[in-house]
PDB file of C-alpha atoms and ligand atoms in Angstrom:
ATOM      1  CA  MET M 235       0.000   0.000   0.000  1.00  0.00           C
ATOM      2  CA  THR M 236       1.595   3.296  -1.134  1.00  0.00           C
ATOM      3  CA  ASP M 237       0.634   6.973  -1.170  1.00  0.00           C
ATOM      4  CA  ALA M 238      -0.023   6.621  -4.878  1.00  0.00           C
ATOM      5  CA  ASP M 239      -2.847   4.299  -3.915  1.00  0.00           C
ATOM      6  CA  ALA M 240      -4.578   7.136  -2.040  1.00  0.00           C
ATOM      7  CA  ALA M 241      -6.021   8.409  -5.305  1.00  0.00           C
ATOM      8  CA  PRO M 242      -9.800   8.452  -5.745  1.00  0.00           C
ATOM      9  CA  GLY M 243     -10.805   4.861  -6.278  1.00  0.00           C
ATOM     10  CA  SER M 244      -8.775   3.511  -3.386  1.00  0.00           C
ATOM     11  CA  VAL M 245      -9.977   0.233  -1.959  1.00  0.00           C
ATOM     12  CA  GLY M 246     -10.246  -0.832   1.657  1.00  0.00           C
ATOM     13  CA  VAL M 247     -10.724  -4.475   2.610  1.00  0.00           C
ATOM     14  CA  VAL M 248     -12.112  -5.844   5.850  1.00  0.00           C
ATOM     15  CA  VAL M 249     -11.179  -9.509   6.277  1.00  0.00           C
ATOM     16  CA  VAL M 250     -13.466 -11.027   8.869  1.00  0.00           C
ATOM     17  CA  ALA M 251     -11.697 -13.780  10.761  1.00  0.00           C
ATOM     18  CA  ALA M 252     -13.267 -13.657  14.216  1.00  0.00           C
ATOM     19  CA  GLY M 253     -15.686 -16.574  13.923  1.00  0.00           C
ATOM     20  CA  SER M 254     -15.296 -19.613  16.150  1.00  0.00           C
ATOM     21  CA  GLY M 255     -15.859 -22.193  13.420  1.00  0.00           C
ATOM     22  CA  SER M 256     -18.238 -24.298  15.476  1.00  0.00           C
ATOM     23  CA  ARG M 257     -19.293 -26.344  12.430  1.00  0.00           C
ATOM     24  CA  LEU M 258     -15.657 -27.120  11.638  1.00  0.00           C
ATOM     25  CA  GLY M 259     -14.978 -27.999  15.266  1.00  0.00           C
ATOM     26  CA  ALA M 260     -11.183 -27.732  14.985  1.00  0.00           C
ATOM     27  CA  GLY M 261     -10.548 -26.434  18.511  1.00  0.00           C
ATOM     28  CA  VAL M 262      -9.096 -23.126  17.277  1.00  0.00           C
ATOM     29  CA  PRO M 263     -10.921 -20.250  15.598  1.00  0.00           C
ATOM     30  CA  LYS M 264     -11.576 -21.310  12.008  1.00  0.00           C
ATOM     31  CA  ALA M 265      -9.509 -18.595  10.309  1.00  0.00           C
ATOM     32  CA  PHE M 266      -6.451 -19.885  12.177  1.00  0.00           C
ATOM     33  CA  VAL M 267      -6.932 -23.532  11.274  1.00  0.00           C
ATOM     34  CA  ARG M 268      -3.955 -24.792   9.261  1.00  0.00           C
ATOM     35  CA  LEU M 269      -4.254 -25.573   5.577  1.00  0.00           C
ATOM     36  CA  HIS M 270      -1.018 -26.981   4.156  1.00  0.00           C
ATOM     37  CA  GLY M 271       0.741 -25.556   7.207  1.00  0.00           C
ATOM     38  CA  ARG M 272      -0.616 -22.010   7.075  1.00  0.00           C
ATOM     39  CA  PRO M 273      -3.775 -20.498   8.585  1.00  0.00           C
ATOM     40  CA  LEU M 274      -6.783 -20.109   6.280  1.00  0.00           C
ATOM     41  CA  LEU M 275      -6.456 -16.383   6.937  1.00  0.00           C
ATOM     42  CA  ALA M 276      -2.980 -16.350   5.371  1.00  0.00           C
ATOM     43  CA  TYR M 277      -4.337 -17.399   1.980  1.00  0.00           C
ATOM     44  CA  ALA M 278      -7.107 -14.804   2.096  1.00  0.00           C
ATOM     45  CA  VAL M 279      -4.675 -12.026   3.034  1.00  0.00           C
ATOM     46  CA  ASP M 280      -2.176 -13.054   0.340  1.00  0.00           C
ATOM     47  CA  THR M 281      -4.846 -12.511  -2.310  1.00  0.00           C
ATOM     48  CA  VAL M 282      -6.097  -9.259  -0.799  1.00  0.00           C
ATOM     49  CA  ALA M 283      -2.529  -7.907  -0.829  1.00  0.00           C
ATOM     50  CA  ARG M 284      -2.418  -8.310  -4.635  1.00  0.00           C
ATOM     51  CA  LEU M 285      -5.489  -6.162  -5.224  1.00  0.00           C
ATOM     52  CA  PRO M 286      -4.805  -3.037  -7.326  1.00  0.00           C
ATOM     53  CA  HIS M 287      -5.370   0.347  -5.638  1.00  0.00           C
ATOM     54  CA  LEU M 288      -5.374  -1.264  -2.202  1.00  0.00           C
ATOM     55  CA  ARG M 289      -5.257   1.442   0.460  1.00  0.00           C
ATOM     56  CA  SER M 290      -6.361  -0.147   3.702  1.00  0.00           C
ATOM     57  CA  VAL M 291      -6.542  -3.676   5.093  1.00  0.00           C
ATOM     58  CA  VAL M 292      -8.268  -4.475   8.360  1.00  0.00           C
ATOM     59  CA  VAL M 293      -8.218  -7.992   9.767  1.00  0.00           C
ATOM     60  CA  VAL M 294     -10.905  -8.696  12.335  1.00  0.00           C
ATOM     61  CA  ALA M 295      -9.613 -11.379  14.669  1.00  0.00           C
ATOM     62  CA  PRO M 296     -11.071 -13.162  17.701  1.00  0.00           C
ATOM     63  CA  LEU M 297     -10.642 -11.123  20.892  1.00  0.00           C
ATOM     64  CA  ASP M 298      -8.048 -13.552  22.276  1.00  0.00           C
ATOM     65  CA  HIS M 299      -5.837 -13.137  19.197  1.00  0.00           C
ATOM     66  CA  ALA M 300      -6.461  -9.494  18.292  1.00  0.00           C
ATOM     67  CA  ALA M 301      -5.104  -6.017  18.912  1.00  0.00           C
ATOM     68  CA  PRO M 302      -2.443  -5.435  19.847  1.00  0.00           C
ATOM     69  CA  ARG M 303      -1.369  -8.403  17.784  1.00  0.00           C
ATOM     70  CA  ASP M 304       1.083 -10.408  19.838  1.00  0.00           C
ATOM     71  CA  ALA M 305       3.991 -11.339  17.553  1.00  0.00           C
ATOM     72  CA  ALA M 306       4.615 -14.359  19.755  1.00  0.00           C
ATOM     73  CA  ASP M 307       1.062 -15.632  19.386  1.00  0.00           C
ATOM     74  CA  PRO M 308       1.618 -18.901  17.482  1.00  0.00           C
ATOM     75  CA  VAL M 309      -1.770 -18.856  15.772  1.00  0.00           C
ATOM     76  CA  TRP M 310      -0.537 -15.999  13.551  1.00  0.00           C
ATOM     77  CA  GLU M 311       2.471 -17.913  12.287  1.00  0.00           C
ATOM     78  CA  GLY M 312       2.413 -17.969   8.491  1.00  0.00           C
ATOM     79  CA  VAL M 313       0.209 -14.877   8.086  1.00  0.00           C
ATOM     80  CA  GLU M 314       1.982 -12.110   6.173  1.00  0.00           C
ATOM     81  CA  LEU M 315       0.035  -8.902   6.659  1.00  0.00           C
ATOM     82  CA  PRO M 316       0.549  -6.109   4.105  1.00  0.00           C
ATOM     83  CA  SER M 317       2.360  -3.081   5.550  1.00  0.00           C
ATOM     84  CA  GLY M 318      -0.085  -0.771   7.289  1.00  0.00           C
ATOM     85  CA  ALA M 319      -2.633  -3.503   7.876  1.00  0.00           C
ATOM     86  CA  VAL M 320      -4.579  -3.159  11.107  1.00  0.00           C
ATOM     87  CA  VAL M 321      -5.862  -5.916  13.385  1.00  0.00           C
ATOM     88  CA  VAL M 322      -8.973  -5.304  15.475  1.00  0.00           C
ATOM     89  CA  ALA M 323     -11.093  -7.509  17.711  1.00  0.00           C
ATOM     90  CA  GLY M 324     -14.335  -8.939  16.405  1.00  0.00           C
ATOM     91  CA  GLY M 325     -17.635  -9.511  18.143  1.00  0.00           C
ATOM     92  CA  ALA M 326     -20.125 -12.234  18.924  1.00  0.00           C
ATOM     93  CA  GLU M 327     -21.725 -12.273  15.468  1.00  0.00           C
ATOM     94  CA  ARG M 328     -20.454 -11.514  11.984  1.00  0.00           C
ATOM     95  CA  THR M 329     -22.386  -8.221  11.967  1.00  0.00           C
ATOM     96  CA  ASP M 330     -20.453  -7.088  15.061  1.00  0.00           C
ATOM     97  CA  SER M 331     -17.149  -8.103  13.521  1.00  0.00           C
ATOM     98  CA  VAL M 332     -17.779  -6.294  10.244  1.00  0.00           C
ATOM     99  CA  ALA M 333     -18.846  -3.156  12.133  1.00  0.00           C
ATOM    100  CA  ALA M 334     -15.608  -3.241  14.141  1.00  0.00           C
ATOM    101  CA  GLY M 335     -13.557  -3.679  10.978  1.00  0.00           C
ATOM    102  CA  LEU M 336     -15.378  -0.977   9.094  1.00  0.00           C
ATOM    103  CA  ALA M 337     -14.644   1.535  11.845  1.00  0.00           C
ATOM    104  CA  ALA M 338     -10.913   0.972  11.283  1.00  0.00           C
ATOM    105  CA  VAL M 339     -10.881   1.317   7.468  1.00  0.00           C
ATOM    106  CA  ASP M 340      -8.947   4.324   6.147  1.00  0.00           C
ATOM    107  CA  ALA M 341     -11.493   7.071   5.536  1.00  0.00           C
ATOM    108  CA  THR M 342      -9.968   7.929   2.153  1.00  0.00           C
ATOM    109  CA  CYS M 343     -11.149   4.646   0.670  1.00  0.00           C
ATOM    110  CA  ASP M 344     -14.175   5.031  -1.523  1.00  0.00           C
ATOM    111  CA  VAL M 345     -14.755   1.332  -2.135  1.00  0.00           C
ATOM    112  CA  VAL M 346     -14.842  -1.110   0.767  1.00  0.00           C
ATOM    113  CA  LEU M 347     -14.858  -4.887   0.418  1.00  0.00           C
ATOM    114  CA  VAL M 348     -15.812  -7.296   3.175  1.00  0.00           C
ATOM    115  CA  HIS M 349     -14.279 -10.720   2.778  1.00  0.00           C
ATOM    116  CA  ASP M 350     -14.641 -13.937   4.783  1.00  0.00           C
ATOM    117  CA  ALA M 351     -11.269 -15.383   5.786  1.00  0.00           C
ATOM    118  CA  ALA M 352     -13.110 -18.683   5.525  1.00  0.00           C
ATOM    119  CA  ARG M 353     -13.367 -18.178   1.731  1.00  0.00           C
ATOM    120  CA  CYS M 354      -9.620 -18.495   1.689  1.00  0.00           C
ATOM    121  CA  LEU M 355      -9.110 -19.679  -1.911  1.00  0.00           C
ATOM    122  CA  THR M 356     -11.157 -16.947  -3.600  1.00  0.00           C
ATOM    123  CA  PRO M 357      -9.261 -15.938  -6.756  1.00  0.00           C
ATOM    124  CA  LEU M 358      -8.111 -12.359  -7.294  1.00  0.00           C
ATOM    125  CA  ASP M 359     -10.303 -11.870 -10.346  1.00  0.00           C
ATOM    126  CA  VAL M 360     -13.416 -12.231  -8.186  1.00  0.00           C
ATOM    127  CA  PHE M 361     -12.208  -9.281  -6.097  1.00  0.00           C
ATOM    128  CA  GLU M 362     -11.517  -7.315  -9.265  1.00  0.00           C
ATOM    129  CA  ARG M 363     -14.997  -7.941 -10.673  1.00  0.00           C
ATOM    130  CA  VAL M 364     -16.585  -6.712  -7.457  1.00  0.00           C
ATOM    131  CA  VAL M 365     -14.470  -3.542  -7.359  1.00  0.00           C
ATOM    132  CA  GLU M 366     -15.132  -2.875 -11.030  1.00  0.00           C
ATOM    133  CA  ALA M 367     -18.912  -3.103 -10.584  1.00  0.00           C
ATOM    134  CA  VAL M 368     -18.839  -0.599  -7.718  1.00  0.00           C
ATOM    135  CA  ARG M 369     -16.529   1.697  -9.657  1.00  0.00           C
ATOM    136  CA  ARG M 370     -19.012   1.612 -12.518  1.00  0.00           C
ATOM    137  CA  GLY M 371     -21.676   3.023 -10.221  1.00  0.00           C
ATOM    138  CA  ALA M 372     -23.325   0.172  -8.328  1.00  0.00           C
ATOM    139  CA  ALA M 373     -23.964   0.890  -4.641  1.00  0.00           C
ATOM    140  CA  GLY M 374     -22.786  -2.635  -3.976  1.00  0.00           C
ATOM    141  CA  ALA M 375     -21.687  -5.794  -5.764  1.00  0.00           C
ATOM    142  CA  VAL M 376     -21.393  -9.395  -4.625  1.00  0.00           C
ATOM    143  CA  PRO M 377     -20.076 -12.501  -6.363  1.00  0.00           C
ATOM    144  CA  GLY M 378     -22.628 -15.224  -6.952  1.00  0.00           C
ATOM    145  CA  LEU M 379     -23.076 -18.573  -8.634  1.00  0.00           C
ATOM    146  CA  PRO M 380     -26.212 -20.024 -10.203  1.00  0.00           C
ATOM    147  CA  VAL M 381     -28.009 -22.459  -7.908  1.00  0.00           C
ATOM    148  CA  VAL M 382     -27.758 -25.988  -9.284  1.00  0.00           C
ATOM    149  CA  ASP M 383     -30.330 -27.718  -7.058  1.00  0.00           C
ATOM    150  CA  THR M 384     -34.074 -27.316  -7.036  1.00  0.00           C
ATOM    151  CA  VAL M 385     -34.817 -25.153  -3.998  1.00  0.00           C
ATOM    152  CA  LYS M 386     -37.993 -25.303  -1.872  1.00  0.00           C
ATOM    153  CA  SER M 387     -39.331 -22.893   0.690  1.00  0.00           C
ATOM    154  CA  VAL M 388     -40.970 -24.594   3.676  1.00  0.00           C
ATOM    155  CA  ASP M 389     -43.039 -23.604   6.695  1.00  0.00           C
ATOM    156  CA  ALA M 390     -42.234 -24.347  10.349  1.00  0.00           C
ATOM    157  CA  GLU M 391     -43.596 -27.893   9.946  1.00  0.00           C
ATOM    158  CA  GLY M 392     -41.463 -28.587   6.884  1.00  0.00           C
ATOM    159  CA  VAL M 393     -44.402 -28.390   4.482  1.00  0.00           C
ATOM    160  CA  ILE M 394     -43.355 -26.966   1.126  1.00  0.00           C
ATOM    161  CA  THR M 395     -44.742 -23.520   0.493  1.00  0.00           C
ATOM    162  CA  GLY M 396     -43.096 -22.802  -2.820  1.00  0.00           C
ATOM    163  CA  THR M 397     -40.583 -23.707  -5.513  1.00  0.00           C
ATOM    164  CA  PRO M 398     -38.755 -20.557  -6.542  1.00  0.00           C
ATOM    165  CA  ASP M 399     -37.581 -20.392 -10.134  1.00  0.00           C
ATOM    166  CA  ARG M 400     -33.892 -21.209  -9.751  1.00  0.00           C
ATOM    167  CA  ALA M 401     -33.037 -19.129 -12.796  1.00  0.00           C
ATOM    168  CA  SER M 402     -33.557 -16.138 -10.510  1.00  0.00           C
ATOM    169  CA  LEU M 403     -31.459 -17.504  -7.622  1.00  0.00           C
ATOM    170  CA  ARG M 404     -27.760 -17.015  -6.883  1.00  0.00           C
ATOM    171  CA  ALA M 405     -25.624 -18.469  -4.090  1.00  0.00           C
ATOM    172  CA  VAL M 406     -23.589 -15.490  -2.953  1.00  0.00           C
ATOM    173  CA  GLN M 407     -19.997 -15.386  -1.825  1.00  0.00           C
ATOM    174  CA  THR M 408     -17.472 -12.815  -0.677  1.00  0.00           C
ATOM    175  CA  PRO M 409     -15.798 -10.369  -1.147  1.00  0.00           C
ATOM    176  CA  GLN M 410     -18.889  -8.162  -1.040  1.00  0.00           C
ATOM    177  CA  GLY M 411     -18.057  -4.617  -2.124  1.00  0.00           C
ATOM    178  CA  PHE M 412     -19.785  -1.285  -1.582  1.00  0.00           C
ATOM    179  CA  ARG M 413     -19.348   2.427  -1.783  1.00  0.00           C
ATOM    180  CA  ARG M 414     -17.891   3.183   1.623  1.00  0.00           C
ATOM    181  CA  GLU M 415     -20.615   5.590   2.726  1.00  0.00           C
ATOM    182  CA  VAL M 416     -23.337   3.122   1.720  1.00  0.00           C
ATOM    183  CA  LEU M 417     -21.811   0.325   3.804  1.00  0.00           C
ATOM    184  CA  ALA M 418     -21.140   2.638   6.744  1.00  0.00           C
ATOM    185  CA  THR M 419     -24.753   3.803   6.750  1.00  0.00           C
ATOM    186  CA  ALA M 420     -26.032   0.222   6.548  1.00  0.00           C
ATOM    187  CA  TYR M 421     -23.881  -0.843   9.496  1.00  0.00           C
ATOM    188  CA  GLY M 422     -24.895   2.284  11.397  1.00  0.00           C
ATOM    189  CA  SER M 423     -28.570   1.397  10.983  1.00  0.00           C
ATOM    190  CA  GLY M 424     -28.650  -1.183  13.775  1.00  0.00           C
ATOM    191  CA  LEU M 425     -29.948  -3.862  11.375  1.00  0.00           C
ATOM    192  CA  ARG M 426     -28.315  -7.285  11.542  1.00  0.00           C
ATOM    193  CA  ALA M 427     -27.731  -9.884   8.843  1.00  0.00           C
ATOM    194  CA  THR M 428     -25.403 -12.747   7.981  1.00  0.00           C
ATOM    195  CA  ASP M 429     -24.177 -10.941   4.898  1.00  0.00           C
ATOM    196  CA  ASP M 430     -23.363  -7.363   4.060  1.00  0.00           C
ATOM    197  CA  ALA M 431     -25.501  -7.109   0.945  1.00  0.00           C
ATOM    198  CA  ALA M 432     -28.618  -7.971   2.955  1.00  0.00           C
ATOM    199  CA  LEU M 433     -28.104  -4.900   5.143  1.00  0.00           C
ATOM    200  CA  VAL M 434     -27.458  -2.638   2.170  1.00  0.00           C
ATOM    201  CA  GLU M 435     -30.502  -4.025   0.325  1.00  0.00           C
ATOM    202  CA  ARG M 436     -32.667  -3.335   3.371  1.00  0.00           C
ATOM    203  CA  CYS M 437     -31.437   0.251   3.365  1.00  0.00           C
ATOM    204  CA  GLY M 438     -32.948   0.606  -0.106  1.00  0.00           C
ATOM    205  CA  HIS M 439     -29.884   0.282  -2.310  1.00  0.00           C
ATOM    206  CA  HIS M 440     -29.483  -1.871  -5.394  1.00  0.00           C
ATOM    207  CA  VAL M 441     -26.735  -4.454  -5.084  1.00  0.00           C
ATOM    208  CA  VAL M 442     -25.644  -6.296  -8.228  1.00  0.00           C
ATOM    209  CA  VAL M 443     -24.350  -9.840  -8.560  1.00  0.00           C
ATOM    210  CA  VAL M 444     -21.167 -10.426 -10.540  1.00  0.00           C
ATOM    211  CA  ALA M 445     -19.737 -13.786 -11.531  1.00  0.00           C
ATOM    212  CA  GLY M 446     -18.476 -15.740  -8.551  1.00  0.00           C
ATOM    213  CA  ASP M 447     -16.121 -18.704  -8.616  1.00  0.00           C
ATOM    214  CA  PRO M 448     -16.434 -22.235  -7.222  1.00  0.00           C
ATOM    215  CA  LEU M 449     -13.038 -21.666  -5.566  1.00  0.00           C
ATOM    216  CA  ALA M 450     -14.629 -18.971  -3.414  1.00  0.00           C
ATOM    217  CA  PHE M 451     -16.438 -21.670  -1.403  1.00  0.00           C
ATOM    218  CA  LYS M 452     -16.554 -21.130   2.331  1.00  0.00           C
ATOM    219  CA  VAL M 453     -14.677 -23.567   4.540  1.00  0.00           C
ATOM    220  CA  THR M 454     -17.488 -24.477   6.912  1.00  0.00           C
ATOM    221  CA  THR M 455     -17.232 -28.220   7.622  1.00  0.00           C
ATOM    222  CA  PRO M 456     -14.367 -30.749   7.806  1.00  0.00           C
ATOM    223  CA  ASP M 457     -15.294 -31.853   4.259  1.00  0.00           C
ATOM    224  CA  ASP M 458     -14.695 -28.299   3.014  1.00  0.00           C
ATOM    225  CA  LEU M 459     -11.278 -28.242   4.663  1.00  0.00           C
ATOM    226  CA  GLU M 460     -10.391 -31.527   2.961  1.00  0.00           C
ATOM    227  CA  ARG M 461     -11.540 -30.075  -0.348  1.00  0.00           C
ATOM    228  CA  ALA M 462      -9.285 -27.048   0.158  1.00  0.00           C
ATOM    229  CA  GLU M 463      -6.364 -29.359   1.029  1.00  0.00           C
ATOM    230  CA  ARG M 464      -6.966 -31.380  -2.141  1.00  0.00           C
ATOM    231  CA  LEU M 465      -7.149 -28.256  -4.303  1.00  0.00           C
ATOM    232  CA  LEU M 466      -3.881 -26.893  -2.919  1.00  0.00           C
ATOM    233  CA  ALA M 467      -2.158 -30.248  -3.276  1.00  0.00           C
ATOM    234  CA  ARG M 468      -3.294 -30.439  -6.897  1.00  0.00           C
ATOM    235  CA  ALA M 469      -2.033 -26.903  -7.533  1.00  0.00           C
ATOM    236  CA  GLY M 470       1.281 -27.733  -5.834  1.00  0.00           C
ATOM    237  CA  ARG M 471       0.854 -24.800  -3.439  1.00  0.00           C
ATOM    238  CA  ARG M 472       2.068 -24.606   0.103  1.00  0.00           C
TER     239      ARG M 472
HETATM  240  N1  CTP P 558     -18.555 -13.379  15.108  1.00  0.00           N
HETATM  241  C1  CTP P 558     -18.052 -13.631  13.900  1.00  0.00           C
HETATM  242  C2  CTP P 558     -18.572 -14.666  13.077  1.00  0.00           C
HETATM  243  C3  CTP P 558     -18.008 -14.898  11.852  1.00  0.00           C
HETATM  244  N2  CTP P 558     -16.962 -14.128  11.439  1.00  0.00           N
HETATM  245  C4  CTP P 558     -16.315 -14.421  10.172  1.00  0.00           C
HETATM  246  O1  CTP P 558     -17.264 -14.404   9.136  1.00  0.00           O
HETATM  247  C5  CTP P 558     -16.912 -15.356   8.138  1.00  0.00           C
HETATM  248  C6  CTP P 558     -18.116 -16.228   7.804  1.00  0.00           C
HETATM  249  O2  CTP P 558     -18.597 -16.815   8.994  1.00  0.00           O
HETATM  250  P1  CTP P 558     -18.743 -18.406   9.193  1.00  0.00           P
HETATM  251  O3  CTP P 558     -18.022 -19.133   8.190  1.00  0.00           O
HETATM  252  O4  CTP P 558     -20.163 -18.679   9.355  1.00  0.00           O
HETATM  253  O5  CTP P 558     -17.846 -18.571  10.489  1.00  0.00           O
HETATM  254  P2  CTP P 558     -18.129 -19.051  11.930  1.00  0.00           P
HETATM  255  O6  CTP P 558     -19.166 -18.219  12.591  1.00  0.00           O
HETATM  256  O7  CTP P 558     -16.798 -19.084  12.527  1.00  0.00           O
HETATM  257  O8  CTP P 558     -18.668 -20.549  11.683  1.00  0.00           O
HETATM  258  P3  CTP P 558     -19.688 -21.378  12.550  1.00  0.00           P
HETATM  259  O9  CTP P 558     -21.052 -20.794  12.247  1.00  0.00           O
HETATM  260  O10 CTP P 558     -19.524 -22.771  12.057  1.00  0.00           O
HETATM  261  O11 CTP P 558     -19.334 -21.216  14.012  1.00  0.00           O
HETATM  262  C7  CTP P 558     -15.720 -16.157   8.670  1.00  0.00           C
HETATM  263  O12 CTP P 558     -14.540 -15.771   7.999  1.00  0.00           O
HETATM  264  C8  CTP P 558     -15.696 -15.812  10.135  1.00  0.00           C
HETATM  265  O13 CTP P 558     -14.382 -15.799  10.720  1.00  0.00           O
HETATM  266  C9  CTP P 558     -16.465 -13.116  12.245  1.00  0.00           C
HETATM  267  O14 CTP P 558     -15.510 -12.444  11.856  1.00  0.00           O
HETATM  268  N3  CTP P 558     -17.040 -12.875  13.462  1.00  0.00           N
HETATM  269  C1  LIG P 559     -21.315 -13.600   4.051  1.00  0.00           C
HETATM  270  C2  LIG P 559     -21.579 -15.012   3.600  1.00  0.00           C
HETATM  271  O1  LIG P 559     -20.354 -15.679   3.429  1.00  0.00           O
HETATM  272  C3  LIG P 559     -22.239 -14.984   2.268  1.00  0.00           C
HETATM  273  O2  LIG P 559     -22.427 -16.272   1.819  1.00  0.00           O
HETATM  274  C4  LIG P 559     -22.417 -15.763   4.576  1.00  0.00           C
HETATM  275  O3  LIG P 559     -23.626 -15.131   4.722  1.00  0.00           O
HETATM  276  C5  LIG P 559     -21.703 -16.036   5.896  1.00  0.00           C
HETATM  277  O4  LIG P 559     -22.520 -16.560   6.904  1.00  0.00           O
HETATM  278  P1  LIG P 559     -23.222 -18.038   6.981  1.00  0.00           P
HETATM  279  O5  LIG P 559     -24.002 -18.017   8.240  1.00  0.00           O
HETATM  280  O6  LIG P 559     -22.161 -19.092   7.039  1.00  0.00           O
HETATM  281  O7  LIG P 559     -24.059 -18.195   5.768  1.00  0.00           O
END
């Protein structure tokens, strides 16, 4: 990150890494679980660091492993933060963690991305598509993939209430990108959601979907971690 990157169009990225990973059940917070010897977070940060016009990186870590980052804390071993990156403590839910990260983003950034550390293999071009869509005027942009299964809505008893046309459905991923003031207002609204776009949508903004990537899958379960291990082994990465 250089002064040249402070030009209009600068990008800030909040990497949320404060979740416990209860579904993975690895005994350490999920973002710090090792994948080929390095924390999931390390892969996410490596990609973020390659993003053009990057001005500000904020990593939101679990309270026990957050600011001030303890250099001797072994969970961080293998994570190479870009110079100027900031580490802050997250909260009980993703909404709390994003809000904490957003508060620490450099105010000169006009585009802010929120990225799940758990989507650790997301390719750089997904980030670039999201930034490009916001630069072109969208209030927000999220990567998404067509839904391959037939999806049903059900009531509390499990009785099917509808079969949405899957042509209109997308499974969304991260990074989710927004004009900074739009995201700040959404997070200042007191609304809560599991993803950033949902908050921005509820504040009345249009958010567009750009092409996602199967590699942007979220490591949620042990099977996902095995899949990530296989993909890295196949790519010969460490
Ligand atoms: N309080 C939280 C919860 C989640 N996250 C982050 O948000 C992303 C998506 O959350 P998810 O994968 O659902 O993570 P966990 O909440 O850790 O998973 P689980 O629901 O299995 O406990 C992850 O990178 C996670 O670290 C966060 O920063 N703070
Ligand atoms: C933000 C997100 O990754 C988009 O798919 C997702 O909403 C994270 O939370 P989840 O509870 O694991 O769906």
